[in-house]
mmCIF file with all atom_site columns, C-alpha atoms in Angstrom:
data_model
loop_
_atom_site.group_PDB
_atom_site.id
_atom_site.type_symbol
_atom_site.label_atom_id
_atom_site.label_alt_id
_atom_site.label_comp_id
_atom_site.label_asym_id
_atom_site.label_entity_id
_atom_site.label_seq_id
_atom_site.pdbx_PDB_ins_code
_atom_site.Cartn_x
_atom_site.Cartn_y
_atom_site.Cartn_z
_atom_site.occupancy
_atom_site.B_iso_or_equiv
_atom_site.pdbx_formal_charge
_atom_site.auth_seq_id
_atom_site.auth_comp_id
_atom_site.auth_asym_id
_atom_site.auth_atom_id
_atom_site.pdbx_PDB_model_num
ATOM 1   C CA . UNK A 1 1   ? -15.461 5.515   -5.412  1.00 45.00 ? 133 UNK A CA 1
ATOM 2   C CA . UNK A 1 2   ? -15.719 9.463   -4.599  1.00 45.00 ? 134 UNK A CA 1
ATOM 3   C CA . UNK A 1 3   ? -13.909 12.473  -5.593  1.00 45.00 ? 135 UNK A CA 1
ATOM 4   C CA . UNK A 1 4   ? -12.896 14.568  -3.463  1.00 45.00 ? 136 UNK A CA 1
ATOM 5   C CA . UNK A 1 5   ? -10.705 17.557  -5.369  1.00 45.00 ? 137 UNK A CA 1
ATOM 6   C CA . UNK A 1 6   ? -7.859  15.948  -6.597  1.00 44.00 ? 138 UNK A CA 1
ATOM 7   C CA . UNK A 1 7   ? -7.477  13.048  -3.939  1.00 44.00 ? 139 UNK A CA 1
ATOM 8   C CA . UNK A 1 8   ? -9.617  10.099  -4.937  1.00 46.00 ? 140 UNK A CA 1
ATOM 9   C CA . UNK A 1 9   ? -10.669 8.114   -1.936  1.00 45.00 ? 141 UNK A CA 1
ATOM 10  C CA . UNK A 1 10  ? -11.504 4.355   -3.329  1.00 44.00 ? 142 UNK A CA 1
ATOM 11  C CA . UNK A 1 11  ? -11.225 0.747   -1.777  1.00 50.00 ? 143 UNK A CA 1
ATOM 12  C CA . UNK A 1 12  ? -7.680  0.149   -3.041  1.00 75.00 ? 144 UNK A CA 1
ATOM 13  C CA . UNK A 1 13  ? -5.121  1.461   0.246   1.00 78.00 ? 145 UNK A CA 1
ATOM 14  C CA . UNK A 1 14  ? -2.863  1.263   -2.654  1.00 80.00 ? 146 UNK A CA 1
ATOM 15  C CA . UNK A 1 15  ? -4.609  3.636   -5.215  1.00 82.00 ? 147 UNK A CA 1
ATOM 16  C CA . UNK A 1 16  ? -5.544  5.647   -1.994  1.00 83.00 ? 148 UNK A CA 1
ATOM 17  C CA . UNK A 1 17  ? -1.297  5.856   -0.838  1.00 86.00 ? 149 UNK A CA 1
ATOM 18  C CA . UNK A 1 18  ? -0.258  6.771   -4.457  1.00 87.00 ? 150 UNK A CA 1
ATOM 19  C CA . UNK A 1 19  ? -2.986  9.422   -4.423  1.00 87.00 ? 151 UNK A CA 1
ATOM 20  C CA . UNK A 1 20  ? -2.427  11.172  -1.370  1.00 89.00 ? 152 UNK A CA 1
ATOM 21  C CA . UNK A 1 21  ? 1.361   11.160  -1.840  1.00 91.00 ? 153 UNK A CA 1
ATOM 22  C CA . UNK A 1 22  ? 1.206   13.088  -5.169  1.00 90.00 ? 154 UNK A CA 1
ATOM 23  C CA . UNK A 1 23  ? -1.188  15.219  -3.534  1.00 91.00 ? 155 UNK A CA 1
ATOM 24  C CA . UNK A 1 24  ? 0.833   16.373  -0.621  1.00 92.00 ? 156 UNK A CA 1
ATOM 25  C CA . UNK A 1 25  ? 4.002   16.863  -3.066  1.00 92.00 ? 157 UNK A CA 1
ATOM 26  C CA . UNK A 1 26  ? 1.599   19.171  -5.130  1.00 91.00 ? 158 UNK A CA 1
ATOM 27  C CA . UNK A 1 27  ? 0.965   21.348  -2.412  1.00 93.00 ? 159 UNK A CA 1
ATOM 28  C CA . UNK A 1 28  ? 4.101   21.253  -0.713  1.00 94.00 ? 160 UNK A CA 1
ATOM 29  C CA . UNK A 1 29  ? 7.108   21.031  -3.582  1.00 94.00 ? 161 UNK A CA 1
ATOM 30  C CA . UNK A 1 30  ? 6.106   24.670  -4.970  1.00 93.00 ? 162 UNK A CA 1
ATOM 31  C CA . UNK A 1 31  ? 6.148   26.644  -1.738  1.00 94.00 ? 163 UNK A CA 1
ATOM 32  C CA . UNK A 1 32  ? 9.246   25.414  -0.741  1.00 94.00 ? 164 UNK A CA 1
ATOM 33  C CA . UNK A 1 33  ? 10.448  25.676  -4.907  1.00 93.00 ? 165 UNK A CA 1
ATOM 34  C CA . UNK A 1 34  ? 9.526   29.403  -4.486  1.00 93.00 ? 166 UNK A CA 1
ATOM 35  C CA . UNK A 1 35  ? 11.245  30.206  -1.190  1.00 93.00 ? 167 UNK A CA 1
ATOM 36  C CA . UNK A 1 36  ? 14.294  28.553  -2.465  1.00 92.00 ? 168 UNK A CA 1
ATOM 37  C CA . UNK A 1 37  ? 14.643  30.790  -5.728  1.00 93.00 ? 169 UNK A CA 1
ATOM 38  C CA . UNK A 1 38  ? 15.520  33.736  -3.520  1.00 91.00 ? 170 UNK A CA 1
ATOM 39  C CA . UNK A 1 39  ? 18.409  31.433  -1.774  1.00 85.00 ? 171 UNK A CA 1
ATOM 40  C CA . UNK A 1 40  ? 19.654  30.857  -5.197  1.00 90.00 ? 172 UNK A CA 1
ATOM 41  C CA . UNK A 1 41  ? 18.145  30.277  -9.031  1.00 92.00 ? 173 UNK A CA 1
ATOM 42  C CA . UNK A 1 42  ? 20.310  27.283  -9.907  1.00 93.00 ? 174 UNK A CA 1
ATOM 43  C CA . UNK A 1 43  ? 19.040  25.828  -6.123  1.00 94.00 ? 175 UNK A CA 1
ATOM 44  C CA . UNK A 1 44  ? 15.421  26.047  -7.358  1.00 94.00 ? 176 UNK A CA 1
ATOM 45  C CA . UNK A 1 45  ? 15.895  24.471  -10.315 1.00 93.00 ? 177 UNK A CA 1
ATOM 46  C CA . UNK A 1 46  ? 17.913  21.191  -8.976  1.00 94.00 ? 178 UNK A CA 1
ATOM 47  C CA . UNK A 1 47  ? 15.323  20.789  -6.296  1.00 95.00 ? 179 UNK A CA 1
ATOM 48  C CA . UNK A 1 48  ? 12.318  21.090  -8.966  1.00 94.00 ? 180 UNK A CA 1
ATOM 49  C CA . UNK A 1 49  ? 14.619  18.100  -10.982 1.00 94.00 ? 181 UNK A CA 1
ATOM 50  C CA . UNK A 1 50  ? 14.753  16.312  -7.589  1.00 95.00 ? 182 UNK A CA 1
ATOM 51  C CA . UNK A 1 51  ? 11.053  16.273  -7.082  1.00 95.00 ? 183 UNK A CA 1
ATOM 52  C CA . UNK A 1 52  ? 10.605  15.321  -10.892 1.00 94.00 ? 184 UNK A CA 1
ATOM 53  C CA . UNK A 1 53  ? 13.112  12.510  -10.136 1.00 94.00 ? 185 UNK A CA 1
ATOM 54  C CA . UNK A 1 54  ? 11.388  11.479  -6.696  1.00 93.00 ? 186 UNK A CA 1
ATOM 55  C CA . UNK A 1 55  ? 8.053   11.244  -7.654  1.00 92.00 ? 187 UNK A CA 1
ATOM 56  C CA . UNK A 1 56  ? 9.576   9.332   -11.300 1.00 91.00 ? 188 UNK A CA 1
ATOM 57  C CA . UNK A 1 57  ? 11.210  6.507   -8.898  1.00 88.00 ? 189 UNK A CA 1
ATOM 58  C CA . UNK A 1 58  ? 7.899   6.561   -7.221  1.00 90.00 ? 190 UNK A CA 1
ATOM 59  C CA . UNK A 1 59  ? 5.641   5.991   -9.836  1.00 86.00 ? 191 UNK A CA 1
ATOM 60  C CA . UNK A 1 60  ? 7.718   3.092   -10.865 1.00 82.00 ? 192 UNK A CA 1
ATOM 61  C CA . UNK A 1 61  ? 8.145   1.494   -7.740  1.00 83.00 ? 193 UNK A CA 1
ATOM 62  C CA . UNK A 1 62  ? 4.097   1.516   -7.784  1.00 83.00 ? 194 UNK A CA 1
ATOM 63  C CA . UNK A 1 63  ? 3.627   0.105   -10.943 1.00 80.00 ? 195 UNK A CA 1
ATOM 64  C CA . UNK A 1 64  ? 5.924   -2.725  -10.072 1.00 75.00 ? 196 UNK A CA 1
ATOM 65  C CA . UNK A 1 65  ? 4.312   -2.561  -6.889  1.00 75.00 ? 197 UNK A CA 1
ATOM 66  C CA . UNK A 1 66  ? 1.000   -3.209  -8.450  1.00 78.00 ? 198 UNK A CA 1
ATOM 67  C CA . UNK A 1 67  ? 2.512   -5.962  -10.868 1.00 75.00 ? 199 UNK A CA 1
ATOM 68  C CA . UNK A 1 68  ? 3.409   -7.723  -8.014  1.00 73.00 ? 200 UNK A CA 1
ATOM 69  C CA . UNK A 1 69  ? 0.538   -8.277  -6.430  1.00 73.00 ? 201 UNK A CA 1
ATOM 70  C CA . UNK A 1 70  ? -1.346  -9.306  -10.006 1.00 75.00 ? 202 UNK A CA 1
ATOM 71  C CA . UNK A 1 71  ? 1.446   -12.168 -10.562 1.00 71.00 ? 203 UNK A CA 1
ATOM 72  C CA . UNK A 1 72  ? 1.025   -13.428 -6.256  1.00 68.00 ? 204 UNK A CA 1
ATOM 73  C CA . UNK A 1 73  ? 4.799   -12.112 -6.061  1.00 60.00 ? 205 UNK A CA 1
ATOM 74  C CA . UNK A 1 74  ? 6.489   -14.221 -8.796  1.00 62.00 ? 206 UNK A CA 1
ATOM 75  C CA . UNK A 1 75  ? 8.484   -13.144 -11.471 1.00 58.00 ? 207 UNK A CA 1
ATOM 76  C CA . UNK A 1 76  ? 9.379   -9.941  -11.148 1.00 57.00 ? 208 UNK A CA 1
ATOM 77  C CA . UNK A 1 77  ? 12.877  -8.332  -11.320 1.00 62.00 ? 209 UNK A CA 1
ATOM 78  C CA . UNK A 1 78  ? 14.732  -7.177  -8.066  1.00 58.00 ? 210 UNK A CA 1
ATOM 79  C CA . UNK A 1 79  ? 15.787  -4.500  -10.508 1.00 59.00 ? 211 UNK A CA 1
ATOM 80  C CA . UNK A 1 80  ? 13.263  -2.300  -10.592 1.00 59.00 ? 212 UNK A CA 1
ATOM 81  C CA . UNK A 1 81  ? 11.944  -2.763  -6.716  1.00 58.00 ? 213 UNK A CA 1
ATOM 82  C CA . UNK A 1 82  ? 14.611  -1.128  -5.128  1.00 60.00 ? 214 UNK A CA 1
ATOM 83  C CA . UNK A 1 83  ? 18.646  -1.402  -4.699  1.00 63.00 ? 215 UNK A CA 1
ATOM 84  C CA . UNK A 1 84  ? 19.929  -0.300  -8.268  1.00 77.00 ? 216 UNK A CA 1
ATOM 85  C CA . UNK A 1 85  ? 17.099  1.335   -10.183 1.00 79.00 ? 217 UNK A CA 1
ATOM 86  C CA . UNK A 1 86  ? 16.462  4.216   -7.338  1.00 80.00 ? 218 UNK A CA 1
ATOM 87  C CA . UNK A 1 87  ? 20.047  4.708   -7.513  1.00 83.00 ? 219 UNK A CA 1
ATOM 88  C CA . UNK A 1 88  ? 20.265  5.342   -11.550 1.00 87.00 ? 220 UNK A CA 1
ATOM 89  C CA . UNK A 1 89  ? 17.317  7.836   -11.224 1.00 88.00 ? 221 UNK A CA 1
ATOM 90  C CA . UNK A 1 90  ? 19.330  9.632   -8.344  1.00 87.00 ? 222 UNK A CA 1
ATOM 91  C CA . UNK A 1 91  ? 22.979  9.618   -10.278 1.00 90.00 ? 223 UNK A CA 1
ATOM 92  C CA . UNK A 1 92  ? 21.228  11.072  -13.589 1.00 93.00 ? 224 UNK A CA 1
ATOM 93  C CA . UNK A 1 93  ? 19.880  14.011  -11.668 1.00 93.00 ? 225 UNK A CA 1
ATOM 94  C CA . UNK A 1 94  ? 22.447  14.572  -9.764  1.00 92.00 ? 226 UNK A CA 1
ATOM 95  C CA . UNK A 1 95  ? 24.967  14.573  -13.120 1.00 93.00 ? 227 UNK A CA 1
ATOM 96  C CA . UNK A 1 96  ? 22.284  16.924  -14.314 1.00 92.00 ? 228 UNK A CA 1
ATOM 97  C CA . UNK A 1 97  ? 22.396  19.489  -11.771 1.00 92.00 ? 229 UNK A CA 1
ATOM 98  C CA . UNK A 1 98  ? 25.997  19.392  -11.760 1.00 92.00 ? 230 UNK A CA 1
ATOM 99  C CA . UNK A 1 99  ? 26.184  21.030  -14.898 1.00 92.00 ? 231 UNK A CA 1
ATOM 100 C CA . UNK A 1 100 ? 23.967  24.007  -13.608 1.00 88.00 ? 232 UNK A CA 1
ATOM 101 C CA . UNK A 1 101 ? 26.529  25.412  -11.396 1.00 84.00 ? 233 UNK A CA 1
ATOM 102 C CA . UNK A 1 102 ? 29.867  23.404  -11.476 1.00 83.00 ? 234 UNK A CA 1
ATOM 103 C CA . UNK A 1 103 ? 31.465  26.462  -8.920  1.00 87.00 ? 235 UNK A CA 1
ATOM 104 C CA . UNK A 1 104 ? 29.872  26.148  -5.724  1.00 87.00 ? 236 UNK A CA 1
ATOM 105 C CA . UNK A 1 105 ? 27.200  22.876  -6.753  1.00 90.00 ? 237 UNK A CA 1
ATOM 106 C CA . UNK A 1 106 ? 23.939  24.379  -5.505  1.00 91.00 ? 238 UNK A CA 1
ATOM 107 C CA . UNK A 1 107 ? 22.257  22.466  -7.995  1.00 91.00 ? 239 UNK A CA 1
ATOM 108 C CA . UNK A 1 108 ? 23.250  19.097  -6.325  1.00 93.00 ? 240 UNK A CA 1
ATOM 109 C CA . UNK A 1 109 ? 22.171  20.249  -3.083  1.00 94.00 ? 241 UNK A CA 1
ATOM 110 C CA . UNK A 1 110 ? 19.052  21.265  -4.860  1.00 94.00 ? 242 UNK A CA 1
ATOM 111 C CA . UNK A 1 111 ? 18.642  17.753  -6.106  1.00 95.00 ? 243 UNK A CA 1
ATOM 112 C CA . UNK A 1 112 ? 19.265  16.287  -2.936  1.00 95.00 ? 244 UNK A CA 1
ATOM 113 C CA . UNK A 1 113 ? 16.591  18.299  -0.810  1.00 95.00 ? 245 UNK A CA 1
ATOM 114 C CA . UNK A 1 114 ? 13.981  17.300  -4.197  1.00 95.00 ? 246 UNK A CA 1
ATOM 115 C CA . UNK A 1 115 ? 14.919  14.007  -3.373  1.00 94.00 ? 247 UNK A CA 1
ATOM 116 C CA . UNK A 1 116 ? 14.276  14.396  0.340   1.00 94.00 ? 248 UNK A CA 1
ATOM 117 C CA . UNK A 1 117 ? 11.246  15.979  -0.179  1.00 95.00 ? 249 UNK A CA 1
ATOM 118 C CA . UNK A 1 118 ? 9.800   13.007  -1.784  1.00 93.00 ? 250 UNK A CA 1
ATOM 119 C CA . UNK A 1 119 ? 11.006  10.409  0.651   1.00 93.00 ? 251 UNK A CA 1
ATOM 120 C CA . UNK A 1 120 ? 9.975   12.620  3.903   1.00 94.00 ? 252 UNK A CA 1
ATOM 121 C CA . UNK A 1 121 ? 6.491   12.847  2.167   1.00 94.00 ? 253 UNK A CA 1
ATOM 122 C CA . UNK A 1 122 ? 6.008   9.191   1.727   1.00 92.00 ? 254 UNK A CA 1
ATOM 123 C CA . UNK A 1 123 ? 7.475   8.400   5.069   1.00 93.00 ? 255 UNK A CA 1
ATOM 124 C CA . UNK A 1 124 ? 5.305   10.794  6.735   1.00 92.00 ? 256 UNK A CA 1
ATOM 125 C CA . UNK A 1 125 ? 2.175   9.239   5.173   1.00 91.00 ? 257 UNK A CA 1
ATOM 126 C CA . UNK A 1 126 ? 3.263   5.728   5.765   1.00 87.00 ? 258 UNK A CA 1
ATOM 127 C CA . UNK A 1 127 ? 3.628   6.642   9.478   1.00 90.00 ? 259 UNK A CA 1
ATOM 128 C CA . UNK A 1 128 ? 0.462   8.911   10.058  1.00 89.00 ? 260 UNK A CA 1
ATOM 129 C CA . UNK A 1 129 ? -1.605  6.451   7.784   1.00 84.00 ? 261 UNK A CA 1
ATOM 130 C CA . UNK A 1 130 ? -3.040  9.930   6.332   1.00 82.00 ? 262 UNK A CA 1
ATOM 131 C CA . UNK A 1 131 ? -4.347  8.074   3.274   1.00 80.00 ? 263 UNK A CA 1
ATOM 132 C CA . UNK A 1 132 ? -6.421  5.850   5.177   1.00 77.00 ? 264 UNK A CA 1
ATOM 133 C CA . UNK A 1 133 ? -7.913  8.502   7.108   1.00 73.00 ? 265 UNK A CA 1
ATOM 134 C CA . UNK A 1 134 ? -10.945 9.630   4.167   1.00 62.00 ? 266 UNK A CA 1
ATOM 135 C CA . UNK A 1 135 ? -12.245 5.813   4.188   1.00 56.00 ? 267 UNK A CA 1
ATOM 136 C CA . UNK A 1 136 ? -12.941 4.432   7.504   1.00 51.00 ? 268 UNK A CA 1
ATOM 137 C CA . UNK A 1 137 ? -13.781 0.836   5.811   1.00 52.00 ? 269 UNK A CA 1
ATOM 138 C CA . UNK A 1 138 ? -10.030 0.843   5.028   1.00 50.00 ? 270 UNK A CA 1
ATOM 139 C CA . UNK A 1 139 ? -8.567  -0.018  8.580   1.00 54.00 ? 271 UNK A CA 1
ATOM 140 C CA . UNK A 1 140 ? -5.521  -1.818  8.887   1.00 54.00 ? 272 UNK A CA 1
ATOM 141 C CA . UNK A 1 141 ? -6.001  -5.318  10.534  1.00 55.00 ? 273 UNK A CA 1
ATOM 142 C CA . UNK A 1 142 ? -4.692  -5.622  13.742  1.00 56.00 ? 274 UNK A CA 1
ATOM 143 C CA . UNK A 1 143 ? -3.067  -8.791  14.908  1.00 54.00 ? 275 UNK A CA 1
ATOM 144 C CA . UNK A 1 144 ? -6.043  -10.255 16.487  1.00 57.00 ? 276 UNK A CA 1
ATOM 145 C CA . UNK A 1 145 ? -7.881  -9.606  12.895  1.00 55.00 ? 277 UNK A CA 1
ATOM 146 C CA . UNK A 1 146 ? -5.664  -11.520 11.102  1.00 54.00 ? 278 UNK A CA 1
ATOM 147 C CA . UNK A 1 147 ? -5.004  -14.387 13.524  1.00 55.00 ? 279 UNK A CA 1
ATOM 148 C CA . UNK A 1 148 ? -1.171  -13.452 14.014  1.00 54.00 ? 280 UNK A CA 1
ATOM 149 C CA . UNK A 1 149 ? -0.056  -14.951 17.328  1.00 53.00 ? 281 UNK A CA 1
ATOM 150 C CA . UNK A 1 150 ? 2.258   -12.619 19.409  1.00 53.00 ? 282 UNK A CA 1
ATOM 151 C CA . UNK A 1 151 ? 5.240   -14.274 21.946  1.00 50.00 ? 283 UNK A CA 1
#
């Protein structure tokens, strides 16, 4: 395992999604924090609690994640891996940010943008397969690696 910075590259595409995930939220949530305090205050603030709330649903869906795949998939609550739980961590900072401008709600929309933030972040990865990129032993296996037969 090497450092580089603040992303750790290791053997674990896991370890190595998680890490470049927070990473790019690090760099990108505060630039676009700033530029949105001089839209509006109460804006900046519900987007902060939406990226506080994203990357909280996050790190719980990868420690269930990681449960998962120590138990071989048995055992382990629908709850928490998506459905309900994502939506309970949305509603609470959404009923949060209500209460920072009832008037004209630029705290939801705030929240909502936080939110999207995250997910755009961790879509974007999944699709690039940025992680991957510091470790070239970590390829993912292509069909004829694995055996999978293709009609």
């Amino acid at each position: 395992m090497c450092t580089l910075g603040l992303l750790e590259i290791t053997m674990n595409p896991l370890k190595s999604f998680q890490n470049t995930v927070i990473l790019i939220m690090m760099v990108t949530a505060p630039p676009f924090g700033l530029a949105s305090w001089f839209l509006s205050s109460v804006f900046a603030k519900g987007f902060l609690l939406g990226v506080a709330a994203g990357g909280f649903w996050f790190a719980v869906k990868l420690t269930v994640g990681r449960k998962l795949i120590d138990r071989g998939g048995h055992s382990i609550s629908l709850f928490f891996l998506g459905g309900f739980f994502p939506m309970v961590i949305w509603a609470v900072s959404l009923y949060a940010a209500y209460f920072l401008d009832t008037a004209k709600m630029h705290g939801c929309f705030g929240v909502l943008a936080g939110l999207l933030l995250v997910q755009a972040v961790i879509i974007v990865i999944g699709i690039t397969g940025l992680d991957l990129l510091g470790n070239a032993s970590m390829k993912v296996p292509s069909p004829e690696d694995t055996g999978e037969v293709r009609f």
